[in-house]
PDB file of C-alpha atoms and ligand atoms in Angstrom:
ATOM      1  CA  MET A   1       4.382  31.719   0.107  1.00 88.00           C
ATOM      2  CA  LYS A   2       1.308  32.622   2.220  1.00 94.00           C
ATOM      3  CA  LEU A   3      -1.428  30.063   1.537  1.00 96.00           C
ATOM      4  CA  GLN A   4      -5.068  30.255   2.603  1.00 97.00           C
ATOM      5  CA  PHE A   5      -6.651  26.876   3.301  1.00 98.00           C
ATOM      6  CA  THR A   6      -9.760  25.241   4.774  1.00 98.00           C
ATOM      7  CA  LYS A   7      -9.615  22.149   6.981  1.00 98.00           C
ATOM      8  CA  MET A   8     -12.499  19.692   6.553  1.00 98.00           C
ATOM      9  CA  HIS A   9     -13.266  16.024   7.162  1.00 98.00           C
ATOM     10  CA  GLY A  10     -15.687  13.389   5.942  1.00 98.00           C
ATOM     11  CA  ALA A  11     -16.285  10.770   8.685  1.00 98.00           C
ATOM     12  CA  GLY A  12     -12.854  11.598  10.114  1.00 98.00           C
ATOM     13  CA  ASN A  13     -10.945  11.325   6.820  1.00 98.00           C
ATOM     14  CA  ASP A  14      -9.401  14.773   6.909  1.00 98.00           C
ATOM     15  CA  PHE A  15      -8.426  17.176   4.182  1.00 98.00           C
ATOM     16  CA  VAL A  16      -6.731  20.485   3.490  1.00 98.00           C
ATOM     17  CA  MET A  17      -8.864  22.202   0.826  1.00 98.00           C
ATOM     18  CA  LEU A  18      -7.172  24.730  -1.463  1.00 98.00           C
ATOM     19  CA  ASP A  19      -9.030  27.124  -3.789  1.00 98.00           C
ATOM     20  CA  ALA A  20      -7.158  27.497  -7.078  1.00 97.00           C
ATOM     21  CA  THR A  21     -10.198  28.730  -9.034  1.00 97.00           C
ATOM     22  CA  ARG A  22      -9.216  32.402  -9.022  1.00 94.00           C
ATOM     23  CA  GLU A  23      -5.506  31.969  -9.677  1.00 93.00           C
ATOM     24  CA  PRO A  24      -3.302  28.929 -10.278  1.00 93.00           C
ATOM     25  CA  LEU A  25      -1.493  27.445  -7.295  1.00 94.00           C
ATOM     26  CA  HIS A  26       2.123  26.270  -7.570  1.00 93.00           C
ATOM     27  CA  VAL A  27       2.773  23.955  -4.609  1.00 94.00           C
ATOM     28  CA  SER A  28       5.696  21.535  -4.749  1.00 96.00           C
ATOM     29  CA  ARG A  29       5.519  17.896  -3.642  1.00 96.00           C
ATOM     30  CA  GLU A  30       7.615  18.840  -0.597  1.00 97.00           C
ATOM     31  CA  GLN A  31       5.207  21.688   0.264  1.00 97.00           C
ATOM     32  CA  LEU A  32       2.252  19.290  -0.097  1.00 97.00           C
ATOM     33  CA  ARG A  33       3.946  16.890   2.307  1.00 98.00           C
ATOM     34  CA  GLN A  34       4.565  19.737   4.743  1.00 97.00           C
ATOM     35  CA  LEU A  35       0.908  20.845   4.525  1.00 98.00           C
ATOM     36  CA  ALA A  36      -0.228  17.307   5.362  1.00 98.00           C
ATOM     37  CA  ASP A  37       2.332  16.830   8.160  1.00 98.00           C
ATOM     38  CA  ARG A  38       0.600  16.607  11.556  1.00 97.00           C
ATOM     39  CA  HIS A  39       3.617  18.140  13.358  1.00 97.00           C
ATOM     40  CA  LEU A  40       5.183  20.564  10.873  1.00 96.00           C
ATOM     41  CA  GLY A  41       2.101  21.652   8.966  1.00 97.00           C
ATOM     42  CA  VAL A  42      -1.709  21.660   9.118  1.00 98.00           C
ATOM     43  CA  GLY A  43      -2.113  17.865   9.109  1.00 98.00           C
ATOM     44  CA  ALA A  44      -4.370  15.892   6.738  1.00 98.00           C
ATOM     45  CA  ASP A  45      -4.791  12.533   5.003  1.00 98.00           C
ATOM     46  CA  GLN A  46      -5.172  14.234   1.620  1.00 98.00           C
ATOM     47  CA  ILE A  47      -4.972  17.700   0.050  1.00 98.00           C
ATOM     48  CA  LEU A  48      -7.667  18.723  -2.437  1.00 98.00           C
ATOM     49  CA  VAL A  49      -6.995  21.485  -4.962  1.00 98.00           C
ATOM     50  CA  VAL A  50     -10.114  22.935  -6.625  1.00 98.00           C
ATOM     51  CA  GLU A  51      -9.534  24.376 -10.110  1.00 98.00           C
ATOM     52  CA  PRO A  52     -11.669  26.062 -12.792  1.00 98.00           C
ATOM     53  CA  PRO A  53     -13.626  23.756 -15.160  1.00 97.00           C
ATOM     54  CA  PRO A  54     -11.467  22.318 -17.981  1.00 96.00           C
ATOM     55  CA  SER A  55     -14.520  22.143 -20.282  1.00 96.00           C
ATOM     56  CA  PRO A  56     -18.033  23.646 -20.430  1.00 97.00           C
ATOM     57  CA  ASP A  57     -19.731  20.383 -19.414  1.00 96.00           C
ATOM     58  CA  VAL A  58     -18.407  20.501 -15.852  1.00 98.00           C
ATOM     59  CA  ASP A  59     -18.497  23.069 -13.054  1.00 98.00           C
ATOM     60  CA  PHE A  60     -15.024  22.498 -11.580  1.00 98.00           C
ATOM     61  CA  ARG A  61     -12.002  20.204 -11.609  1.00 98.00           C
ATOM     62  CA  TYR A  62     -10.398  18.928  -8.466  1.00 97.00           C
ATOM     63  CA  ARG A  63      -7.045  17.226  -7.908  1.00 97.00           C
ATOM     64  CA  ILE A  64      -6.200  14.960  -4.982  1.00 97.00           C
ATOM     65  CA  PHE A  65      -2.803  14.530  -3.322  1.00 98.00           C
ATOM     66  CA  ASN A  66      -2.070  11.968  -0.601  1.00 98.00           C
ATOM     67  CA  ALA A  67      -0.169  12.959   2.535  1.00 98.00           C
ATOM     68  CA  ASP A  68       3.010  11.626   0.875  1.00 97.00           C
ATOM     69  CA  GLY A  69       2.566  14.243  -1.879  1.00 97.00           C
ATOM     70  CA  GLY A  70       1.589  11.738  -4.564  1.00 97.00           C
ATOM     71  CA  GLU A  71      -1.295  12.688  -6.866  1.00 97.00           C
ATOM     72  CA  VAL A  72      -4.093  10.124  -7.133  1.00 96.00           C
ATOM     73  CA  GLU A  73      -7.174   9.494  -9.233  1.00 94.00           C
ATOM     74  CA  GLN A  74     -10.137   9.665  -6.866  1.00 95.00           C
ATOM     75  CA  CYS A  75     -11.286  10.384  -3.312  1.00 96.00           C
ATOM     76  CA  GLY A  76     -14.816   9.612  -2.156  1.00 96.00           C
ATOM     77  CA  ASN A  77     -14.809  11.445   1.173  1.00 97.00           C
ATOM     78  CA  GLY A  78     -12.997  14.324  -0.496  1.00 97.00           C
ATOM     79  CA  ALA A  79     -15.720  14.602  -3.124  1.00 97.00           C
ATOM     80  CA  ARG A  80     -18.266  15.214  -0.371  1.00 96.00           C
ATOM     81  CA  CYS A  81     -16.117  17.860   1.318  1.00 97.00           C
ATOM     82  CA  PHE A  82     -15.546  19.444  -2.109  1.00 97.00           C
ATOM     83  CA  VAL A  83     -19.297  20.203  -2.427  1.00 97.00           C
ATOM     84  CA  ALA A  84     -19.443  21.868   0.995  1.00 96.00           C
ATOM     85  CA  PHE A  85     -16.197  23.754   0.273  1.00 98.00           C
ATOM     86  CA  VAL A  86     -17.176  25.332  -3.070  1.00 98.00           C
ATOM     87  CA  ARG A  87     -20.546  26.372  -1.659  1.00 97.00           C
ATOM     88  CA  ARG A  88     -18.867  27.825   1.448  1.00 96.00           C
ATOM     89  CA  GLN A  89     -16.398  29.687  -0.763  1.00 96.00           C
ATOM     90  CA  GLY A  90     -19.323  31.226  -2.661  1.00 97.00           C
ATOM     91  CA  LEU A  91     -18.086  29.599  -5.883  1.00 97.00           C
ATOM     92  CA  THR A  92     -21.504  28.078  -6.612  1.00 97.00           C
ATOM     93  CA  ALA A  93     -25.002  27.846  -5.182  1.00 97.00           C
ATOM     94  CA  LYS A  94     -25.681  24.533  -6.946  1.00 97.00           C
ATOM     95  CA  ARG A  95     -26.513  21.440  -4.912  1.00 97.00           C
ATOM     96  CA  ALA A  96     -25.600  18.974  -7.652  1.00 96.00           C
ATOM     97  CA  ILE A  97     -22.137  19.721  -9.043  1.00 97.00           C
ATOM     98  CA  ARG A  98     -20.317  18.125 -11.971  1.00 96.00           C
ATOM     99  CA  VAL A  99     -16.604  17.885 -11.308  1.00 96.00           C
ATOM    100  CA  ALA A 100     -13.760  16.560 -13.425  1.00 97.00           C
ATOM    101  CA  THR A 101     -11.208  14.344 -11.691  1.00 95.00           C
ATOM    102  CA  HIS A 102      -8.349  12.171 -12.978  1.00 93.00           C
ATOM    103  CA  ALA A 103     -10.801   9.241 -12.765  1.00 90.00           C
ATOM    104  CA  GLY A 104     -13.400  11.023 -14.904  1.00 92.00           C
ATOM    105  CA  VAL A 105     -16.437  13.210 -14.167  1.00 93.00           C
ATOM    106  CA  ILE A 106     -18.362  12.599 -10.939  1.00 92.00           C
ATOM    107  CA  GLN A 107     -21.499  14.314  -9.678  1.00 92.00           C
ATOM    108  CA  PRO A 108     -21.799  14.858  -5.944  1.00 96.00           C
ATOM    109  CA  ARG A 109     -25.122  16.180  -4.614  1.00 97.00           C
ATOM    110  CA  LEU A 110     -25.953  17.958  -1.340  1.00 96.00           C
ATOM    111  CA  GLU A 111     -28.894  16.192   0.379  1.00 95.00           C
ATOM    112  CA  ASP A 112     -31.584  17.902   2.471  1.00 95.00           C
ATOM    113  CA  ASP A 113     -30.158  16.363   5.648  1.00 94.00           C
ATOM    114  CA  GLY A 114     -26.731  17.950   5.017  1.00 93.00           C
ATOM    115  CA  ARG A 115     -25.082  14.720   3.924  1.00 94.00           C
ATOM    116  CA  VAL A 116     -23.657  14.500   0.413  1.00 96.00           C
ATOM    117  CA  THR A 117     -24.283  11.682  -2.096  1.00 97.00           C
ATOM    118  CA  VAL A 118     -21.624  11.068  -4.738  1.00 97.00           C
ATOM    119  CA  ASP A 119     -22.178   9.109  -7.947  1.00 95.00           C
ATOM    120  CA  MET A 120     -18.749   7.444  -7.991  1.00 95.00           C
ATOM    121  CA  GLY A 121     -19.259   5.690 -11.331  1.00 93.00           C
ATOM    122  CA  PRO A 122     -19.080   1.898 -11.758  1.00 95.00           C
ATOM    123  CA  PRO A 123     -16.548  -0.350 -10.003  1.00 97.00           C
ATOM    124  CA  ARG A 124     -14.049  -2.221 -12.133  1.00 94.00           C
ATOM    125  CA  PHE A 125     -13.028  -5.673 -10.927  1.00 91.00           C
ATOM    126  CA  GLU A 126      -9.641  -6.688 -12.069  1.00 77.00           C
ATOM    127  CA  PRO A 127      -9.302 -10.373 -12.984  1.00 67.00           C
ATOM    128  CA  ALA A 128      -6.013 -10.827 -11.237  1.00 58.00           C
ATOM    129  CA  ARG A 129      -3.299 -11.664 -13.704  1.00 56.00           C
ATOM    130  CA  VAL A 130      -1.304 -14.818 -13.175  1.00 49.00           C
ATOM    131  CA  PRO A 131       1.330 -15.129 -11.822  1.00 48.00           C
ATOM    132  CA  PHE A 132      -0.366 -13.444  -8.910  1.00 50.00           C
ATOM    133  CA  ASP A 133       1.332 -15.513  -6.274  1.00 51.00           C
ATOM    134  CA  ALA A 134      -0.467 -18.353  -8.006  1.00 50.00           C
ATOM    135  CA  ALA A 135       2.871 -20.150  -7.790  1.00 54.00           C
ATOM    136  CA  HIS A 136       2.082 -20.658  -4.142  1.00 59.00           C
ATOM    137  CA  LEU A 137      -1.678 -21.016  -4.008  1.00 69.00           C
ATOM    138  CA  ALA A 138      -4.586 -21.422  -6.419  1.00 72.00           C
ATOM    139  CA  PRO A 139      -7.342 -18.751  -6.230  1.00 73.00           C
ATOM    140  CA  ARG A 140     -10.411 -19.334  -4.033  1.00 80.00           C
ATOM    141  CA  THR A 141     -13.884 -18.783  -5.449  1.00 82.00           C
ATOM    142  CA  GLU A 142     -16.653 -17.186  -3.384  1.00 83.00           C
ATOM    143  CA  GLY A 143     -20.079 -16.640  -4.932  1.00 83.00           C
ATOM    144  CA  GLY A 144     -18.645 -17.418  -8.328  1.00 80.00           C
ATOM    145  CA  PHE A 145     -15.886 -14.796  -8.158  1.00 82.00           C
ATOM    146  CA  GLU A 146     -12.228 -15.266  -7.327  1.00 81.00           C
ATOM    147  CA  LEU A 147     -10.339 -14.171  -4.269  1.00 88.00           C
ATOM    148  CA  TRP A 148      -6.642 -14.079  -4.966  1.00 83.00           C
ATOM    149  CA  PRO A 149      -3.777 -14.870  -2.598  1.00 87.00           C
ATOM    150  CA  LEU A 150      -1.266 -12.178  -1.729  1.00 90.00           C
ATOM    151  CA  ASP A 151       1.857 -13.705  -0.202  1.00 89.00           C
ATOM    152  CA  LEU A 152       2.816 -11.327   2.630  1.00 93.00           C
ATOM    153  CA  GLY A 153       5.807 -13.307   3.879  1.00 90.00           C
ATOM    154  CA  SER A 154       5.872 -13.540   7.674  1.00 93.00           C
ATOM    155  CA  SER A 155       2.468 -11.765   7.775  1.00 93.00           C
ATOM    156  CA  GLY A 156       0.857 -14.755   6.066  1.00 92.00           C
ATOM    157  CA  THR A 157      -1.427 -14.773   3.006  1.00 91.00           C
ATOM    158  CA  ALA A 158      -4.187 -12.231   2.379  1.00 94.00           C
ATOM    159  CA  TRP A 159      -7.057 -13.366   0.131  1.00 93.00           C
ATOM    160  CA  VAL A 160      -8.194 -10.222  -1.711  1.00 94.00           C
ATOM    161  CA  SER A 161     -10.630  -8.885  -4.259  1.00 94.00           C
ATOM    162  CA  VAL A 162      -8.998  -6.285  -6.507  1.00 93.00           C
ATOM    163  CA  VAL A 163     -11.395  -3.420  -7.272  1.00 95.00           C
ATOM    164  CA  SER A 164     -10.879  -0.040  -8.946  1.00 95.00           C
ATOM    165  CA  MET A 165     -13.036   2.987  -8.162  1.00 96.00           C
ATOM    166  CA  GLY A 166     -10.685   4.999 -10.323  1.00 94.00           C
ATOM    167  CA  ASN A 167      -8.093   4.305  -7.648  1.00 96.00           C
ATOM    168  CA  PRO A 168      -6.911   0.775  -6.757  1.00 96.00           C
ATOM    169  CA  HIS A 169      -8.168  -1.302  -3.796  1.00 97.00           C
ATOM    170  CA  ALA A 170      -7.318  -4.776  -2.486  1.00 96.00           C
ATOM    171  CA  VAL A 171     -10.104  -5.813  -0.091  1.00 97.00           C
ATOM    172  CA  GLN A 172     -10.105  -8.800   2.249  1.00 97.00           C
ATOM    173  CA  ARG A 173     -12.805 -10.189   4.538  1.00 97.00           C
ATOM    174  CA  VAL A 174     -11.858 -10.521   8.225  1.00 98.00           C
ATOM    175  CA  ASP A 175     -13.749 -11.898  11.244  1.00 98.00           C
ATOM    176  CA  GLU A 176     -13.226  -8.824  13.476  1.00 98.00           C
ATOM    177  CA  ALA A 177     -12.336  -5.403  11.994  1.00 98.00           C
ATOM    178  CA  ASP A 178     -11.059  -4.145  15.354  1.00 98.00           C
ATOM    179  CA  ALA A 179      -8.638  -7.084  15.594  1.00 98.00           C
ATOM    180  CA  ALA A 180      -7.564  -6.981  11.909  1.00 98.00           C
ATOM    181  CA  PRO A 181      -3.773  -6.842  11.264  1.00 97.00           C
ATOM    182  CA  VAL A 182      -4.045  -3.417   9.567  1.00 98.00           C
ATOM    183  CA  ALA A 183      -0.704  -1.990  10.749  1.00 98.00           C
ATOM    184  CA  GLU A 184       1.107  -5.247   9.965  1.00 98.00           C
ATOM    185  CA  GLN A 185      -0.445  -6.263   6.639  1.00 98.00           C
ATOM    186  CA  GLY A 186      -1.485  -2.784   5.381  1.00 98.00           C
ATOM    187  CA  PRO A 187       1.941  -1.549   4.292  1.00 98.00           C
ATOM    188  CA  ARG A 188       2.911  -4.963   2.890  1.00 97.00           C
ATOM    189  CA  ILE A 189      -0.231  -4.992   0.732  1.00 97.00           C
ATOM    190  CA  GLU A 190       0.211  -1.318  -0.248  1.00 97.00           C
ATOM    191  CA  HIS A 191       3.715  -2.011  -1.542  1.00 96.00           C
ATOM    192  CA  HIS A 192       3.141  -5.565  -2.853  1.00 93.00           C
ATOM    193  CA  ALA A 193       4.887  -6.225  -6.194  1.00 90.00           C
ATOM    194  CA  ARG A 194       1.495  -7.129  -7.679  1.00 88.00           C
ATOM    195  CA  PHE A 195       0.498  -3.447  -7.658  1.00 92.00           C
ATOM    196  CA  ALA A 196       2.704  -1.291  -9.865  1.00 91.00           C
ATOM    197  CA  GLN A 197       0.958   1.890  -8.622  1.00 94.00           C
ATOM    198  CA  ARG A 198       0.684   0.591  -5.025  1.00 96.00           C
ATOM    199  CA  VAL A 199      -2.810  -0.053  -3.621  1.00 97.00           C
ATOM    200  CA  ASN A 200      -5.252   0.790  -0.800  1.00 98.00           C
ATOM    201  CA  ALA A 201      -5.781  -2.194   1.553  1.00 98.00           C
ATOM    202  CA  GLY A 202      -9.297  -2.814   2.927  1.00 98.00           C
ATOM    203  CA  PHE A 203     -10.224  -5.036   5.912  1.00 98.00           C
ATOM    204  CA  MET A 204     -13.991  -5.755   5.922  1.00 98.00           C
ATOM    205  CA  GLN A 205     -16.041  -7.462   8.659  1.00 98.00           C
ATOM    206  CA  VAL A 206     -19.478  -8.580   7.446  1.00 98.00           C
ATOM    207  CA  VAL A 207     -21.981  -7.919  10.283  1.00 98.00           C
ATOM    208  CA  THR A 208     -25.173  -8.532   8.256  1.00 98.00           C
ATOM    209  CA  PRO A 209     -25.863  -8.491   4.471  1.00 98.00           C
ATOM    210  CA  HIS A 210     -26.663  -4.749   4.879  1.00 98.00           C
ATOM    211  CA  HIS A 211     -23.952  -3.780   7.389  1.00 98.00           C
ATOM    212  CA  ILE A 212     -20.155  -4.007   7.516  1.00 98.00           C
ATOM    213  CA  ARG A 213     -17.344  -2.618   9.635  1.00 98.00           C
ATOM    214  CA  LEU A 214     -14.387  -1.441   7.602  1.00 98.00           C
ATOM    215  CA  ARG A 215     -10.817  -0.333   8.193  1.00 98.00           C
ATOM    216  CA  VAL A 216      -8.548   0.844   5.368  1.00 98.00           C
ATOM    217  CA  TRP A 217      -4.791   1.246   5.178  1.00 98.00           C
ATOM    218  CA  GLU A 218      -4.678   3.957   2.499  1.00 98.00           C
ATOM    219  CA  ARG A 219      -1.997   4.207  -0.182  1.00 98.00           C
ATOM    220  CA  GLY A 220       0.139   7.237   0.606  1.00 98.00           C
ATOM    221  CA  ALA A 221      -1.524   8.000   3.927  1.00 98.00           C
ATOM    222  CA  GLY A 222      -1.620   4.939   6.201  1.00 98.00           C
ATOM    223  CA  GLU A 223      -4.707   3.910   8.180  1.00 98.00           C
ATOM    224  CA  THR A 224      -7.383   6.633   7.990  1.00 98.00           C
ATOM    225  CA  LEU A 225     -10.553   6.941  10.064  1.00 98.00           C
ATOM    226  CA  ALA A 226     -12.609   6.410   6.906  1.00 98.00           C
ATOM    227  CA  CYS A 227     -12.053   5.828   3.185  1.00 98.00           C
ATOM    228  CA  GLY A 228     -14.876   6.595   0.755  1.00 98.00           C
ATOM    229  CA  THR A 229     -13.579   4.744  -2.293  1.00 98.00           C
ATOM    230  CA  GLY A 230     -12.503   1.968   0.077  1.00 98.00           C
ATOM    231  CA  ALA A 231     -16.097   1.662   1.281  1.00 98.00           C
ATOM    232  CA  CYS A 232     -17.296   1.506  -2.338  1.00 98.00           C
ATOM    233  CA  ALA A 233     -14.699  -1.167  -3.163  1.00 98.00           C
ATOM    234  CA  ALA A 234     -15.505  -3.276  -0.088  1.00 98.00           C
ATOM    235  CA  VAL A 235     -19.276  -3.169  -0.614  1.00 98.00           C
ATOM    236  CA  THR A 236     -19.206  -3.905  -4.339  1.00 98.00           C
ATOM    237  CA  ALA A 237     -16.775  -6.784  -3.789  1.00 97.00           C
ATOM    238  CA  GLY A 238     -18.982  -8.096  -0.949  1.00 97.00           C
ATOM    239  CA  ILE A 239     -22.118  -7.914  -3.131  1.00 97.00           C
ATOM    240  CA  ARG A 240     -20.327  -9.696  -5.939  1.00 95.00           C
ATOM    241  CA  HIS A 241     -19.159 -12.497  -3.611  1.00 95.00           C
ATOM    242  CA  GLY A 242     -22.716 -12.906  -2.323  1.00 95.00           C
ATOM    243  CA  TRP A 243     -21.911 -11.667   1.190  1.00 97.00           C
ATOM    244  CA  LEU A 244     -23.798  -8.345   0.964  1.00 98.00           C
ATOM    245  CA  GLN A 245     -27.000  -6.808  -0.484  1.00 98.00           C
ATOM    246  CA  SER A 246     -27.425  -3.147  -1.474  1.00 98.00           C
ATOM    247  CA  PRO A 247     -27.726  -0.732   0.323  1.00 98.00           C
ATOM    248  CA  VAL A 248     -24.989  -1.327   2.865  1.00 98.00           C
ATOM    249  CA  ASP A 249     -24.144   0.732   5.946  1.00 98.00           C
ATOM    250  CA  VAL A 250     -20.396   0.945   6.398  1.00 98.00           C
ATOM    251  CA  ASP A 251     -19.214   1.680   9.935  1.00 98.00           C
ATOM    252  CA  THR A 252     -15.711   3.114   9.903  1.00 98.00           C
ATOM    253  CA  ARG A 253     -13.722   4.339  12.905  1.00 98.00           C
ATOM    254  CA  GLY A 254     -14.680   7.889  11.949  1.00 98.00           C
ATOM    255  CA  GLY A 255     -18.375   7.487  11.233  1.00 98.00           C
ATOM    256  CA  ARG A 256     -21.014   5.855   9.025  1.00 98.00           C
ATOM    257  CA  LEU A 257     -21.064   5.825   5.213  1.00 98.00           C
ATOM    258  CA  THR A 258     -23.850   4.271   3.123  1.00 98.00           C
ATOM    259  CA  ILE A 259     -23.225   2.606  -0.222  1.00 98.00           C
ATOM    260  CA  ALA A 260     -25.804   1.619  -2.852  1.00 98.00           C
ATOM    261  CA  TRP A 261     -25.029  -0.368  -6.010  1.00 98.00           C
ATOM    262  CA  ASP A 262     -27.330  -2.268  -8.391  1.00 98.00           C
ATOM    263  CA  GLY A 263     -24.523  -4.388  -9.826  1.00 96.00           C
ATOM    264  CA  GLY A 264     -22.865  -4.611 -13.218  1.00 94.00           C
ATOM    265  CA  ALA A 265     -21.963  -1.313 -14.835  1.00 94.00           C
ATOM    266  CA  SER A 266     -24.359   0.691 -12.649  1.00 97.00           C
ATOM    267  CA  PRO A 267     -22.836   3.520 -10.623  1.00 96.00           C
ATOM    268  CA  VAL A 268     -21.878   3.207  -6.977  1.00 97.00           C
ATOM    269  CA  LEU A 269     -23.598   5.832  -4.792  1.00 98.00           C
ATOM    270  CA  LEU A 270     -21.677   6.928  -1.695  1.00 98.00           C
ATOM    271  CA  THR A 271     -23.515   8.947   0.978  1.00 98.00           C
ATOM    272  CA  GLY A 272     -21.988  10.365   4.136  1.00 97.00           C
ATOM    273  CA  PRO A 273     -21.329  13.339   6.389  1.00 96.00           C
ATOM    274  CA  VAL A 274     -19.080  16.358   5.858  1.00 97.00           C
ATOM    275  CA  ALA A 275     -17.676  18.761   8.456  1.00 97.00           C
ATOM    276  CA  HIS A 276     -15.917  22.115   8.296  1.00 97.00           C
ATOM    277  CA  VAL A 277     -13.210  22.364  10.977  1.00 98.00           C
ATOM    278  CA  PHE A 278     -11.433  25.713  10.486  1.00 98.00           C
ATOM    279  CA  ASP A 279     -10.007  28.193   7.975  1.00 98.00           C
ATOM    280  CA  GLY A 280      -6.419  29.305   8.167  1.00 98.00           C
ATOM    281  CA  THR A 281      -3.355  30.729   6.535  1.00 98.00           C
ATOM    282  CA  ILE A 282       0.045  29.041   6.460  1.00 97.00           C
ATOM    283  CA  GLU A 283       3.468  30.331   5.419  1.00 95.00           C
ATOM    284  CA  LEU A 284       5.188  27.706   3.228  1.00 90.00           C
TER     285      LEU A 284
HETATM  286  N1  API B 301      -5.423   7.021  -0.583  1.00 94.37           N
HETATM  287  C1  API B 301      -6.241   6.978  -1.800  1.00 94.37           C
HETATM  288  C2  API B 301      -6.775   8.389  -2.144  1.00 94.37           C
HETATM  289  C3  API B 301      -7.773   8.906  -1.116  1.00 94.37           C
HETATM  290  C4  API B 301      -8.999   8.034  -1.051  1.00 94.37           C
HETATM  291  C5  API B 301      -9.839   8.143   0.214  1.00 94.37           C
HETATM  292  N2  API B 301      -9.445   9.113   1.182  1.00 94.37           N
HETATM  293  C6  API B 301     -11.309   8.216  -0.119  1.00 94.37           C
HETATM  294  O1  API B 301     -12.094   8.805   0.652  1.00 94.37           O
HETATM  295  O2  API B 301     -11.704   7.642  -1.163  1.00 94.37           O
HETATM  296  C7  API B 301      -5.383   6.453  -2.955  1.00 94.37           C
HETATM  297  O3  API B 301      -4.170   6.577  -2.869  1.00 94.37           O
HETATM  298  O4  API B 301      -5.956   5.933  -3.917  1.00 94.37           O
END
């Protein structure tokens, strides 16, 4: 099958964008993995498939697949690249676009400075169910909210906040992001028995109440240069624990994201850059 694609990235989190608005695409899980493979295919953290609107109240639907071929609920950096992609494809001239995802409808908006702001909806904090390694340790409380212990065997214990942005995140505070044990603890957290659907693992260094450095070991992709939903999860957890105040600049290895959140059930706003890299065709 000959497949046209567009390569994009949002702060270094890179994507293969596929346009399935004119005709349906049938790509197997193995073909998705090949597309994402950095040696045998195009190479990407995720693949985004843009489809026609499923209902009149939205403009499009998009589906997200991790590099391992698994379909997931949400992708913050992908949502920004989606806006640039559909405009570049001539599929819309709108700047604010309503798009249906597995996590619900989100509304990304192209800003005057070329960045894109995405209303990611409200965070959901999961009161960790016991037994959540509670057999070993009691939870800690920071700012009135609990951090829960994840027993990682020889990699020690990670004290995490569990946050959903539609997709699951386990976020821990570290002293130095650059020195964080991402490669060692990331996969152990991703596959921890506590998370039936696996989880994204965030490592957040608080620089000031309005500035963090963040690294994320992503479910189904490994460490990425940036993670949009991971930035939302880290900032909302940090605000809740009293470590951060909105808005917060999030420095990732791939660039800067900015998160704003007024607390409670208010939406999380994610703003950041998008970049078009190249268009291509691949034989699968
Ligand atoms: N790895 C994530 C999906 C991609 C999220 C990330 N790339 C973002 O920008 O939010 C998951 O399995 O939930």
